[in-house]
C-alpha angles and dihedrals in degrees: 000000000000107000089218090064140058127202133198096274093051091045089055092048091051093051094044092048090046090052092052091048090051091048091052090055099032097117091052090054091046091051092056087087118144093204116071098225127091098268099104105130105136092118092049092049094049092046094050091047096050092041088056089062096043096049090049092065110109097197120021089190096060104120095195104098096204089059090052095045096058100060092038091054092049093044097052091046094054094038096049116124133170125012093284092049094050092049090048091048091053091049091052092044090053091051091048092050089062092042091054088070094060143061089206129008125226125200094268092053089045090057091049090049094053092046089051090049092052091051091050092047092052091047090056092064118073093210110017113213120208118225091052135097087284090066092047091051094046100045094042091049093047091050095046091048092050090055097055113121135165088268097049118122127205089253090053089055095053093044090053089048091052094046094054093037091058091051092049092047091055089052096051093093089058090052097045117041093201089062092048093049091050091045095234139112122236110291096210091052090050090051092052092054092052088055090050092049089054091049091052090051089055091050089053092052093254097105124147101208099152104116097169091108096043115082116174095254093048094245133100112238105211117198117237102210091188087078090074120036138157088281095052126108120213110250110154101038127215128313099228120190132165147156111233121198108209110224131203089225091066108028146011097259094193090056096040111132114208091187091058091048090052091050094049097041093048091075088071097061148315142270087062119178121177124182127173125203114178106313095335120098122200116203130188119179139155108226142158090216110048090163091063091050093051093045090053095046094048090065087077104040146314133299121256094181133005133190129176120178131182100232096206087067091068113107092243141334094264094056091046093051093047091050097047099031090231120181126183109260116240102227095198116067114228133195100234133020139163129225115194134180117224137166125213133022094268096053092043090052092048092050091049091051090052091055108264105162097206129013124201113208106236147112140126108007092002107076117173117233127239088254091055090056091047090052090049093050091051093048095049091059099201137145092227124025123194112202124204107191091181091196128071091221091057100049095082094054090047090050093050090050090050090055092050098045116085101169095084143017098263118196119187110203124210094256107147101167142030087258091057090051092048092050093047094049090048089058096041112126120163095181091090087072093210119107094206092051093047092049092047091051093050094044090047090056090050091051092048095052134066129212126201132177137204117214139156121263113240095199144014111276145155124236124180089343092307116124112222120195125217111264096026121121118249128197115210142168116207100328096326115110108218103178145350131205140159090237118065097209090053089048090052094051092044091050091052090049092051090053093051091244091159086075095048122105097206132034129178119192125191119192132195129248092257091067112095123223091246092051092049093048090053090048092049091056091048093048091049091053093046093048107037094163095056 
């Protein structure tokens, strides 16, 4: 093949090899965490996002690059999680948009694709910050594009990208003070360069594109066939999932109504999720009659991918639900509903008691994907959905899902912490009957409250000139460290003092399972004395 061109098969190999390279260095990327608590998951988020695109490819041997670009673009979009994952997904989607116009891509088109990806990545962030993976992507792309000549090969392009990307990555601490203070480079930028290194290996014929041992959660799910024998009776049905390419030969694509398809296909089962990107429809349904579902769907086009799984073969219901992001469908449509993200049994229980209609299990180190939010929106079955991400690293995925979902009016509130979610739910009142008024009331309560956390430092660091030792307890609000102490009760009281809690009228404290009853009772007395007005 011409070294100045890449086709679909080589594109797949580059991405797959890049994914394996990222996986091999994922802990290093995770550890490049500016905040000294165990929430470093940039590598995991980027891996899950890119894996979503790779596993969506129906035929890795298809040499037409436009055919490869479509499923990869859809897969990374639905698989995106965390800020770094969403930014990466937009970069890949921009590249794929250019690739969809070609059968093969030469170096000039490759440069256009990367420039388009950078523009799309920047557009995905409300306030782009330099010194992050955005800067690495932009400066590396600009340099690689400036080096294109009539003699440039695809490998030359990626090597130029990597060369400049490494220089930019080393400069990120000078661009972003928080990185310099923590003594690290940007984690997202580092992840990007590992993907590029893998791609270069593929271009040199040293690719590692075998993904058979690389499931998204890092574990092999072995099927226990003893769970369904000749004496078994089908109870749970089949998890049926496919990508359907609408075709002009079978339907009027311009007039195709996804809502009508959902209504008609829903008679075959439950847990239905339907998403349409361009002229491709993705369907997920649990049904006892997968043949009937497939026969119905094939009236409109042809299958790109197809998966049917006997759900009783899953190890247990929890594993199955985690894998498929299944939520119980609300059969009665309501006017208003709330979807919240919460981590831990206690917070989930508290959010349920406050009236959250559906709770997505997620938090630090466990960021839900765009597809998880889409499944939740579909299950909640409401005209208006208020979303409480409750984590700053989850808001982008929630926002992307809101853009993609057309079945409801989805409103993502500025809830960046569990405290924000708690405050919003406390103020939730649907009796007003007006979505704008309800959203304003919930957001107003978020804005009027403050949430702080106490957690243990996982490494030595410096913040605002304060040296923090590994193992000490730090109190922080958003990403601002307020205090540090060897004793966690002292850290709690100091954090409250920094927040002016002695002037507050209402304080809610949640504590973790490692805190004993005796320790909590002592802390409660101390908090009451420190905050007599609350």
